[in-house]
């Protein structure tokens, strides 16, 4: 079974609203990354958060990490139609092979 | 710099046929990874090359899949004979170092969408 599981599986919001996606994982990690996949395109790295960090920001993105709950969240503020994509978390459990979940499919309606 | 290039972008083949996917990593990247995403499921690791050597091929589903990286440059992933369940998007990624020890992550290609009919 996969290490990371994103929740919800699908999210539909209006432009300008905030979108929050969660990722839960099972074993201790070194780092966690969030990626985005636009339809028909490759995976784009968004942000990395290390196990000793609790929060990171990058533009309209905010990522939190709670190692006690083995969970992370990705917040996209003031969403845009161009944010429509699938979002994946990937965990590094020490084997240095990123392990992905099923992803959250985000649709932002203009 | 050029990114990770994969081709073809799409391939539709009949069950029992052979298909070869190709990945050109970023020049100088020793690490090359293959992943697969079956519709609606997670992105699963297939294998990891360090230069021309297979570092980890624990994710390869069965012996119908053969990956090579001759000369440590581009890599090919051959599926022979293809089955219906092989349909999905095959991603390739490369990195200059192993692990999440730097903040830029792995660079992924656009993927090859394989449909077996």
PDB file of C-alpha atoms in Angstrom:
ATOM      1  CA  UNK A   1       0.000   0.000   0.000  1.00  0.00           C
ATOM      2  CA  UNK A   2       1.147   3.530  -0.691  1.00  0.00           C
ATOM      3  CA  UNK A   3       2.908   5.559   1.943  1.00  0.00           C
ATOM      4  CA  UNK A   4       1.093   8.825   1.348  1.00  0.00           C
ATOM      5  CA  UNK A   5      -2.630   9.275   0.950  1.00  0.00           C
ATOM      6  CA  UNK A   6      -4.124  12.558  -0.141  1.00  0.00           C
ATOM      7  CA  UNK A   7      -7.501  13.746   1.021  1.00  0.00           C
ATOM      8  CA  UNK A   8      -9.941  14.680  -0.392  1.00  0.00           C
ATOM      9  CA  UNK A   9      -9.709  12.727  -3.628  1.00  0.00           C
ATOM     10  CA  UNK A  10     -11.516  15.524  -5.431  1.00  0.00           C
ATOM     11  CA  UNK A  11     -12.104  19.183  -4.620  1.00  0.00           C
ATOM     12  CA  UNK A  12     -14.163  21.695  -6.577  1.00  0.00           C
ATOM     13  CA  UNK A  13     -14.071  25.391  -5.672  1.00  0.00           C
ATOM     14  CA  UNK A  14     -14.663  28.832  -7.135  1.00  0.00           C
ATOM     15  CA  UNK A  15     -11.870  31.111  -8.238  1.00  0.00           C
ATOM     16  CA  UNK A  16     -10.681  33.251  -5.348  1.00  0.00           C
ATOM     17  CA  UNK A  17     -11.458  30.661  -2.683  1.00  0.00           C
ATOM     18  CA  UNK A  18      -8.804  28.807  -0.740  1.00  0.00           C
ATOM     19  CA  UNK A  19      -8.106  25.133  -1.367  1.00  0.00           C
ATOM     20  CA  UNK A  20      -6.813  22.809   1.327  1.00  0.00           C
ATOM     21  CA  UNK A  21      -5.506  19.329   0.650  1.00  0.00           C
ATOM     22  CA  UNK A  22      -4.214  16.882   3.195  1.00  0.00           C
ATOM     23  CA  UNK A  23      -1.698  14.086   3.094  1.00  0.00           C
ATOM     24  CA  UNK A  24      -1.352  11.324   5.651  1.00  0.00           C
ATOM     25  CA  UNK A  25       1.474   8.856   5.789  1.00  0.00           C
ATOM     26  CA  UNK A  26       2.287   5.757   7.759  1.00  0.00           C
ATOM     27  CA  UNK A  27       5.975   5.627   8.682  1.00  0.00           C
ATOM     28  CA  UNK A  28       8.492   8.199   9.838  1.00  0.00           C
ATOM     29  CA  UNK A  29       9.834  10.370   7.075  1.00  0.00           C
ATOM     30  CA  UNK A  30      12.880  12.474   6.349  1.00  0.00           C
ATOM     31  CA  UNK A  31      11.103  14.931   4.099  1.00  0.00           C
ATOM     32  CA  UNK A  32       7.832  15.487   2.308  1.00  0.00           C
ATOM     33  CA  UNK A  33       7.249  17.130  -1.033  1.00  0.00           C
ATOM     34  CA  UNK A  34       4.172  18.347  -2.861  1.00  0.00           C
ATOM     35  CA  UNK A  35       3.879  18.059  -6.611  1.00  0.00           C
ATOM     36  CA  UNK A  36       1.320  19.239  -9.140  1.00  0.00           C
ATOM     37  CA  UNK A  37       0.304  17.530 -12.360  1.00  0.00           C
ATOM     38  CA  UNK A  38      -1.612  19.459 -14.950  1.00  0.00           C
ATOM     39  CA  UNK A  39      -3.627  17.336 -17.341  1.00  0.00           C
ATOM     40  CA  UNK A  40      -1.368  15.743 -19.931  1.00  0.00           C
ATOM     41  CA  UNK A  41       1.772  17.154 -18.393  1.00  0.00           C
ATOM     42  CA  UNK A  42       4.516  15.978 -16.076  1.00  0.00           C
ATOM     43  CA  UNK A  43       4.836  16.365 -12.351  1.00  0.00           C
ATOM     44  CA  UNK A  44       6.004  19.772 -11.192  1.00  0.00           C
ATOM     45  CA  UNK A  45       7.731  20.146  -7.856  1.00  0.00           C
ATOM     46  CA  UNK A  46       5.993  22.717  -5.655  1.00  0.00           C
ATOM     47  CA  UNK A  47       7.577  22.661  -2.250  1.00  0.00           C
ATOM     48  CA  UNK A  48       9.649  20.526   0.098  1.00  0.00           C
ATOM     49  CA  UNK A  49       9.299  20.469   3.863  1.00  0.00           C
ATOM     50  CA  UNK A  50      11.797  18.696   6.073  1.00  0.00           C
ATOM     51  CA  UNK A  51      10.828  16.585   9.049  1.00  0.00           C
ATOM     52  CA  UNK A  52      12.132  19.181  11.488  1.00  0.00           C
ATOM     53  CA  UNK A  53      10.072  21.977   9.925  1.00  0.00           C
ATOM     54  CA  UNK A  54       6.461  22.747  10.745  1.00  0.00           C
ATOM     55  CA  UNK A  55       5.457  25.244   8.094  1.00  0.00           C
ATOM     56  CA  UNK A  56       6.730  26.624   4.789  1.00  0.00           C
ATOM     57  CA  UNK A  57       5.455  29.219   2.375  1.00  0.00           C
ATOM     58  CA  UNK A  58       5.989  29.723  -1.313  1.00  0.00           C
ATOM     59  CA  UNK A  59       3.927  32.413  -2.974  1.00  0.00           C
ATOM     60  CA  UNK A  60       0.265  31.423  -2.574  1.00  0.00           C
ATOM     61  CA  UNK A  61       1.214  28.027  -1.211  1.00  0.00           C
ATOM     62  CA  UNK A  62       1.430  27.161   2.454  1.00  0.00           C
ATOM     63  CA  UNK A  63       2.497  23.720   3.618  1.00  0.00           C
ATOM     64  CA  UNK A  64       2.318  22.432   7.162  1.00  0.00           C
ATOM     65  CA  UNK A  65       3.749  19.259   8.603  1.00  0.00           C
ATOM     66  CA  UNK A  66       2.674  17.531  11.802  1.00  0.00           C
ATOM     67  CA  UNK A  67       4.995  14.594  12.393  1.00  0.00           C
ATOM     68  CA  UNK A  68       3.121  13.539  15.534  1.00  0.00           C
ATOM     69  CA  UNK A  69      -0.008  13.020  13.448  1.00  0.00           C
ATOM     70  CA  UNK A  70       1.951  11.909  10.382  1.00  0.00           C
ATOM     71  CA  UNK A  71       0.139  14.414   8.231  1.00  0.00           C
ATOM     72  CA  UNK A  72       0.749  17.406   5.999  1.00  0.00           C
ATOM     73  CA  UNK A  73      -1.519  19.961   4.430  1.00  0.00           C
ATOM     74  CA  UNK A  74      -1.210  22.109   1.334  1.00  0.00           C
ATOM     75  CA  UNK A  75      -3.135  25.361   1.278  1.00  0.00           C
ATOM     76  CA  UNK A  76      -3.532  27.303  -1.945  1.00  0.00           C
ATOM     77  CA  UNK A  77      -4.827  30.781  -1.243  1.00  0.00           C
ATOM     78  CA  UNK A  78      -6.845  32.928  -3.662  1.00  0.00           C
ATOM     79  CA  UNK A  79      -7.107  30.067  -6.133  1.00  0.00           C
ATOM     80  CA  UNK A  80      -7.098  30.635  -9.872  1.00  0.00           C
ATOM     81  CA  UNK A  81      -8.484  28.589 -12.726  1.00  0.00           C
ATOM     82  CA  UNK A  82      -4.886  27.786 -13.671  1.00  0.00           C
ATOM     83  CA  UNK A  83      -4.494  25.948 -10.344  1.00  0.00           C
ATOM     84  CA  UNK A  84      -6.758  23.222 -11.705  1.00  0.00           C
ATOM     85  CA  UNK A  85      -4.602  20.095 -11.533  1.00  0.00           C
ATOM     86  CA  UNK A  86      -3.896  16.962  -9.530  1.00  0.00           C
ATOM     87  CA  UNK A  87      -1.798  17.445  -6.416  1.00  0.00           C
ATOM     88  CA  UNK A  88       0.391  14.733  -4.925  1.00  0.00           C
ATOM     89  CA  UNK A  89       2.418  14.437  -1.785  1.00  0.00           C
ATOM     90  CA  UNK A  90       5.594  12.398  -1.894  1.00  0.00           C
ATOM     91  CA  UNK A  91       7.395  11.146   1.158  1.00  0.00           C
ATOM     92  CA  UNK A  92      11.008  10.192   1.561  1.00  0.00           C
ATOM     93  CA  UNK A  93      11.288   7.385   4.073  1.00  0.00           C
ATOM     94  CA  UNK A  94      15.019   6.964   3.944  1.00  0.00           C
ATOM     95  CA  UNK A  95      15.303   4.912   0.806  1.00  0.00           C
ATOM     96  CA  UNK A  96      15.489   8.199  -1.101  1.00  0.00           C
ATOM     97  CA  UNK A  97      12.834   6.941  -3.468  1.00  0.00           C
ATOM     98  CA  UNK A  98       9.899   9.351  -3.308  1.00  0.00           C
ATOM     99  CA  UNK A  99       6.653   7.518  -2.587  1.00  0.00           C
ATOM    100  CA  UNK A 100       3.456   9.055  -3.931  1.00  0.00           C
ATOM    101  CA  UNK A 101      -0.224   8.765  -3.118  1.00  0.00           C
ATOM    102  CA  UNK A 102      -3.299   8.822  -5.369  1.00  0.00           C
ATOM    103  CA  UNK A 103      -3.483  12.571  -5.447  1.00  0.00           C
ATOM    104  CA  UNK A 104      -6.186  15.184  -4.985  1.00  0.00           C
ATOM    105  CA  UNK A 105      -7.927  16.384  -8.119  1.00  0.00           C
ATOM    106  CA  UNK A 106      -8.586  20.127  -7.773  1.00  0.00           C
ATOM    107  CA  UNK A 107     -10.969  21.969 -10.066  1.00  0.00           C
ATOM    108  CA  UNK A 108     -11.141  25.743  -9.806  1.00  0.00           C
ATOM    109  CA  UNK A 109     -14.141  27.230 -11.568  1.00  0.00           C
ATOM    110  CA  UNK A 110     -13.662  30.685 -13.108  1.00  0.00           C
TER     111      UNK A 110
ATOM    112  CA  UNK B   1      18.721  23.698 -19.452  1.00  0.00           C
ATOM    113  CA  UNK B   2      16.549  21.147 -21.221  1.00  0.00           C
ATOM    114  CA  UNK B   3      14.211  19.221 -18.964  1.00  0.00           C
ATOM    115  CA  UNK B   4      13.472  15.529 -18.830  1.00  0.00           C
ATOM    116  CA  UNK B   5      12.137  14.421 -22.172  1.00  0.00           C
ATOM    117  CA  UNK B   6       9.918  11.444 -22.731  1.00  0.00           C
ATOM    118  CA  UNK B   7       8.576  10.013 -25.933  1.00  0.00           C
ATOM    119  CA  UNK B   8       6.305   9.083 -27.325  1.00  0.00           C
ATOM    120  CA  UNK B   9       3.807  11.247 -25.479  1.00  0.00           C
ATOM    121  CA  UNK B  10       1.027   8.839 -26.357  1.00  0.00           C
ATOM    122  CA  UNK B  11       1.014   5.248 -27.527  1.00  0.00           C
ATOM    123  CA  UNK B  12      -1.922   3.022 -28.350  1.00  0.00           C
ATOM    124  CA  UNK B  13      -1.078  -0.620 -28.949  1.00  0.00           C
ATOM    125  CA  UNK B  14      -2.900  -3.903 -29.071  1.00  0.00           C
ATOM    126  CA  UNK B  15      -2.609  -6.511 -26.379  1.00  0.00           C
ATOM    127  CA  UNK B  16       0.348  -8.752 -27.091  1.00  0.00           C
ATOM    128  CA  UNK B  17       2.353  -6.128 -28.930  1.00  0.00           C
ATOM    129  CA  UNK B  18       5.621  -4.602 -27.802  1.00  0.00           C
ATOM    130  CA  UNK B  19       6.146  -0.975 -26.865  1.00  0.00           C
ATOM    131  CA  UNK B  20       9.334   0.859 -25.976  1.00  0.00           C
ATOM    132  CA  UNK B  21       9.241   4.071 -24.009  1.00  0.00           C
ATOM    133  CA  UNK B  22      12.198   6.395 -23.903  1.00  0.00           C
ATOM    134  CA  UNK B  23      13.393   8.891 -21.336  1.00  0.00           C
ATOM    135  CA  UNK B  24      16.156  11.435 -21.800  1.00  0.00           C
ATOM    136  CA  UNK B  25      17.177  12.808 -18.409  1.00  0.00           C
ATOM    137  CA  UNK B  26      18.726  16.175 -17.762  1.00  0.00           C
ATOM    138  CA  UNK B  27      22.302  16.069 -18.958  1.00  0.00           C
ATOM    139  CA  UNK B  28      24.642  15.106 -16.148  1.00  0.00           C
ATOM    140  CA  UNK B  29      21.969  13.623 -13.915  1.00  0.00           C
ATOM    141  CA  UNK B  30      23.187  10.247 -12.703  1.00  0.00           C
ATOM    142  CA  UNK B  31      19.898   9.242 -11.098  1.00  0.00           C
ATOM    143  CA  UNK B  32      16.981   8.230 -13.283  1.00  0.00           C
ATOM    144  CA  UNK B  33      13.635   6.930 -12.039  1.00  0.00           C
ATOM    145  CA  UNK B  34      10.654   5.350 -13.727  1.00  0.00           C
ATOM    146  CA  UNK B  35       7.167   5.636 -12.245  1.00  0.00           C
ATOM    147  CA  UNK B  36       3.735   4.585 -13.432  1.00  0.00           C
ATOM    148  CA  UNK B  37       0.269   5.892 -12.691  1.00  0.00           C
ATOM    149  CA  UNK B  38      -2.649   3.655 -13.495  1.00  0.00           C
ATOM    150  CA  UNK B  39      -5.923   5.565 -13.878  1.00  0.00           C
ATOM    151  CA  UNK B  40      -7.185   6.810 -10.533  1.00  0.00           C
ATOM    152  CA  UNK B  41      -4.479   5.101  -8.556  1.00  0.00           C
ATOM    153  CA  UNK B  42      -1.269   6.212  -6.922  1.00  0.00           C
ATOM    154  CA  UNK B  43       1.943   6.976  -8.736  1.00  0.00           C
ATOM    155  CA  UNK B  44       4.006   3.859  -8.224  1.00  0.00           C
ATOM    156  CA  UNK B  45       7.758   3.563  -8.294  1.00  0.00           C
ATOM    157  CA  UNK B  46       9.124   1.122 -10.857  1.00  0.00           C
ATOM    158  CA  UNK B  47      12.893   1.401 -10.738  1.00  0.00           C
ATOM    159  CA  UNK B  48      15.919   3.572 -10.131  1.00  0.00           C
ATOM    160  CA  UNK B  49      19.119   3.802 -12.149  1.00  0.00           C
ATOM    161  CA  UNK B  50      22.374   5.272 -10.950  1.00  0.00           C
ATOM    162  CA  UNK B  51      24.251   5.885 -14.151  1.00  0.00           C
ATOM    163  CA  UNK B  52      23.872   2.621 -16.077  1.00  0.00           C
ATOM    164  CA  UNK B  53      23.293   0.410 -13.033  1.00  0.00           C
ATOM    165  CA  UNK B  54      19.922  -0.620 -11.659  1.00  0.00           C
ATOM    166  CA  UNK B  55      19.997   0.565  -8.065  1.00  0.00           C
ATOM    167  CA  UNK B  56      16.500  -0.574  -7.173  1.00  0.00           C
ATOM    168  CA  UNK B  57      14.040  -2.391  -9.404  1.00  0.00           C
ATOM    169  CA  UNK B  58      11.713  -3.565  -6.688  1.00  0.00           C
ATOM    170  CA  UNK B  59       8.731  -1.835  -8.269  1.00  0.00           C
ATOM    171  CA  UNK B  60       8.907  -3.576 -11.630  1.00  0.00           C
ATOM    172  CA  UNK B  61       5.598  -5.462 -11.886  1.00  0.00           C
ATOM    173  CA  UNK B  62       6.820  -8.559 -13.738  1.00  0.00           C
ATOM    174  CA  UNK B  63       9.289  -9.854 -16.281  1.00  0.00           C
ATOM    175  CA  UNK B  64       7.334  -8.382 -19.177  1.00  0.00           C
ATOM    176  CA  UNK B  65       8.973  -5.089 -18.260  1.00  0.00           C
ATOM    177  CA  UNK B  66      12.613  -4.474 -19.166  1.00  0.00           C
ATOM    178  CA  UNK B  67      14.432  -1.244 -18.443  1.00  0.00           C
ATOM    179  CA  UNK B  68      17.842  -0.324 -19.754  1.00  0.00           C
ATOM    180  CA  UNK B  69      20.159   2.633 -19.531  1.00  0.00           C
ATOM    181  CA  UNK B  70      23.072   1.885 -21.758  1.00  0.00           C
ATOM    182  CA  UNK B  71      25.961   4.287 -21.279  1.00  0.00           C
ATOM    183  CA  UNK B  72      24.217   5.960 -18.399  1.00  0.00           C
ATOM    184  CA  UNK B  73      22.441   8.493 -20.573  1.00  0.00           C
ATOM    185  CA  UNK B  74      18.922   7.898 -21.857  1.00  0.00           C
ATOM    186  CA  UNK B  75      16.795   5.020 -20.646  1.00  0.00           C
ATOM    187  CA  UNK B  76      14.259   2.781 -22.318  1.00  0.00           C
ATOM    188  CA  UNK B  77      11.402   0.845 -20.785  1.00  0.00           C
ATOM    189  CA  UNK B  78      10.132  -1.999 -22.912  1.00  0.00           C
ATOM    190  CA  UNK B  79       6.870  -3.807 -22.303  1.00  0.00           C
ATOM    191  CA  UNK B  80       6.667  -7.154 -24.075  1.00  0.00           C
ATOM    192  CA  UNK B  81       4.058  -8.483 -24.518  1.00  0.00           C
ATOM    193  CA  UNK B  82       1.752  -5.701 -23.391  1.00  0.00           C
ATOM    194  CA  UNK B  83      -1.358  -6.530 -21.378  1.00  0.00           C
ATOM    195  CA  UNK B  84      -4.482  -4.450 -20.766  1.00  0.00           C
ATOM    196  CA  UNK B  85      -3.472  -3.692 -17.175  1.00  0.00           C
ATOM    197  CA  UNK B  86      -0.277  -2.054 -18.384  1.00  0.00           C
ATOM    198  CA  UNK B  87      -2.283   0.970 -19.513  1.00  0.00           C
ATOM    199  CA  UNK B  88      -1.395   4.128 -17.655  1.00  0.00           C
ATOM    200  CA  UNK B  89       0.961   7.078 -17.651  1.00  0.00           C
ATOM    201  CA  UNK B  90       4.646   6.294 -17.346  1.00  0.00           C
ATOM    202  CA  UNK B  91       6.757   9.025 -15.815  1.00  0.00           C
ATOM    203  CA  UNK B  92      10.481   9.412 -15.796  1.00  0.00           C
ATOM    204  CA  UNK B  93      12.419  11.609 -13.391  1.00  0.00           C
ATOM    205  CA  UNK B  94      16.046  12.493 -12.957  1.00  0.00           C
ATOM    206  CA  UNK B  95      18.158  14.051 -10.264  1.00  0.00           C
ATOM    207  CA  UNK B  96      21.778  14.909  -9.774  1.00  0.00           C
ATOM    208  CA  UNK B  97      21.875  13.603  -6.251  1.00  0.00           C
ATOM    209  CA  UNK B  98      20.017  10.902  -4.401  1.00  0.00           C
ATOM    210  CA  UNK B  99      17.293  11.724  -1.978  1.00  0.00           C
ATOM    211  CA  UNK B 100      15.418  14.741  -0.794  1.00  0.00           C
ATOM    212  CA  UNK B 101      18.597  16.325   0.425  1.00  0.00           C
ATOM    213  CA  UNK B 102      18.044  19.493  -1.522  1.00  0.00           C
ATOM    214  CA  UNK B 103      15.026  21.660  -2.034  1.00  0.00           C
ATOM    215  CA  UNK B 104      14.530  21.539  -5.756  1.00  0.00           C
ATOM    216  CA  UNK B 105      13.044  18.076  -5.854  1.00  0.00           C
ATOM    217  CA  UNK B 106      13.118  15.709  -8.725  1.00  0.00           C
ATOM    218  CA  UNK B 107      12.556  16.825 -12.311  1.00  0.00           C
ATOM    219  CA  UNK B 108       9.868  14.820 -14.027  1.00  0.00           C
ATOM    220  CA  UNK B 109       9.115  14.409 -17.685  1.00  0.00           C
ATOM    221  CA  UNK B 110       5.686  14.914 -19.211  1.00  0.00           C
ATOM    222  CA  UNK B 111       5.023  11.208 -19.203  1.00  0.00           C
ATOM    223  CA  UNK B 112       4.005   8.696 -21.825  1.00  0.00           C
ATOM    224  CA  UNK B 113       0.327   7.793 -21.870  1.00  0.00           C
ATOM    225  CA  UNK B 114       0.138   4.112 -22.811  1.00  0.00           C
ATOM    226  CA  UNK B 115      -3.162   2.580 -23.823  1.00  0.00           C
ATOM    227  CA  UNK B 116      -3.331  -1.145 -24.435  1.00  0.00           C
ATOM    228  CA  UNK B 117      -6.477  -2.236 -26.261  1.00  0.00           C
TER     229      UNK B 117
END
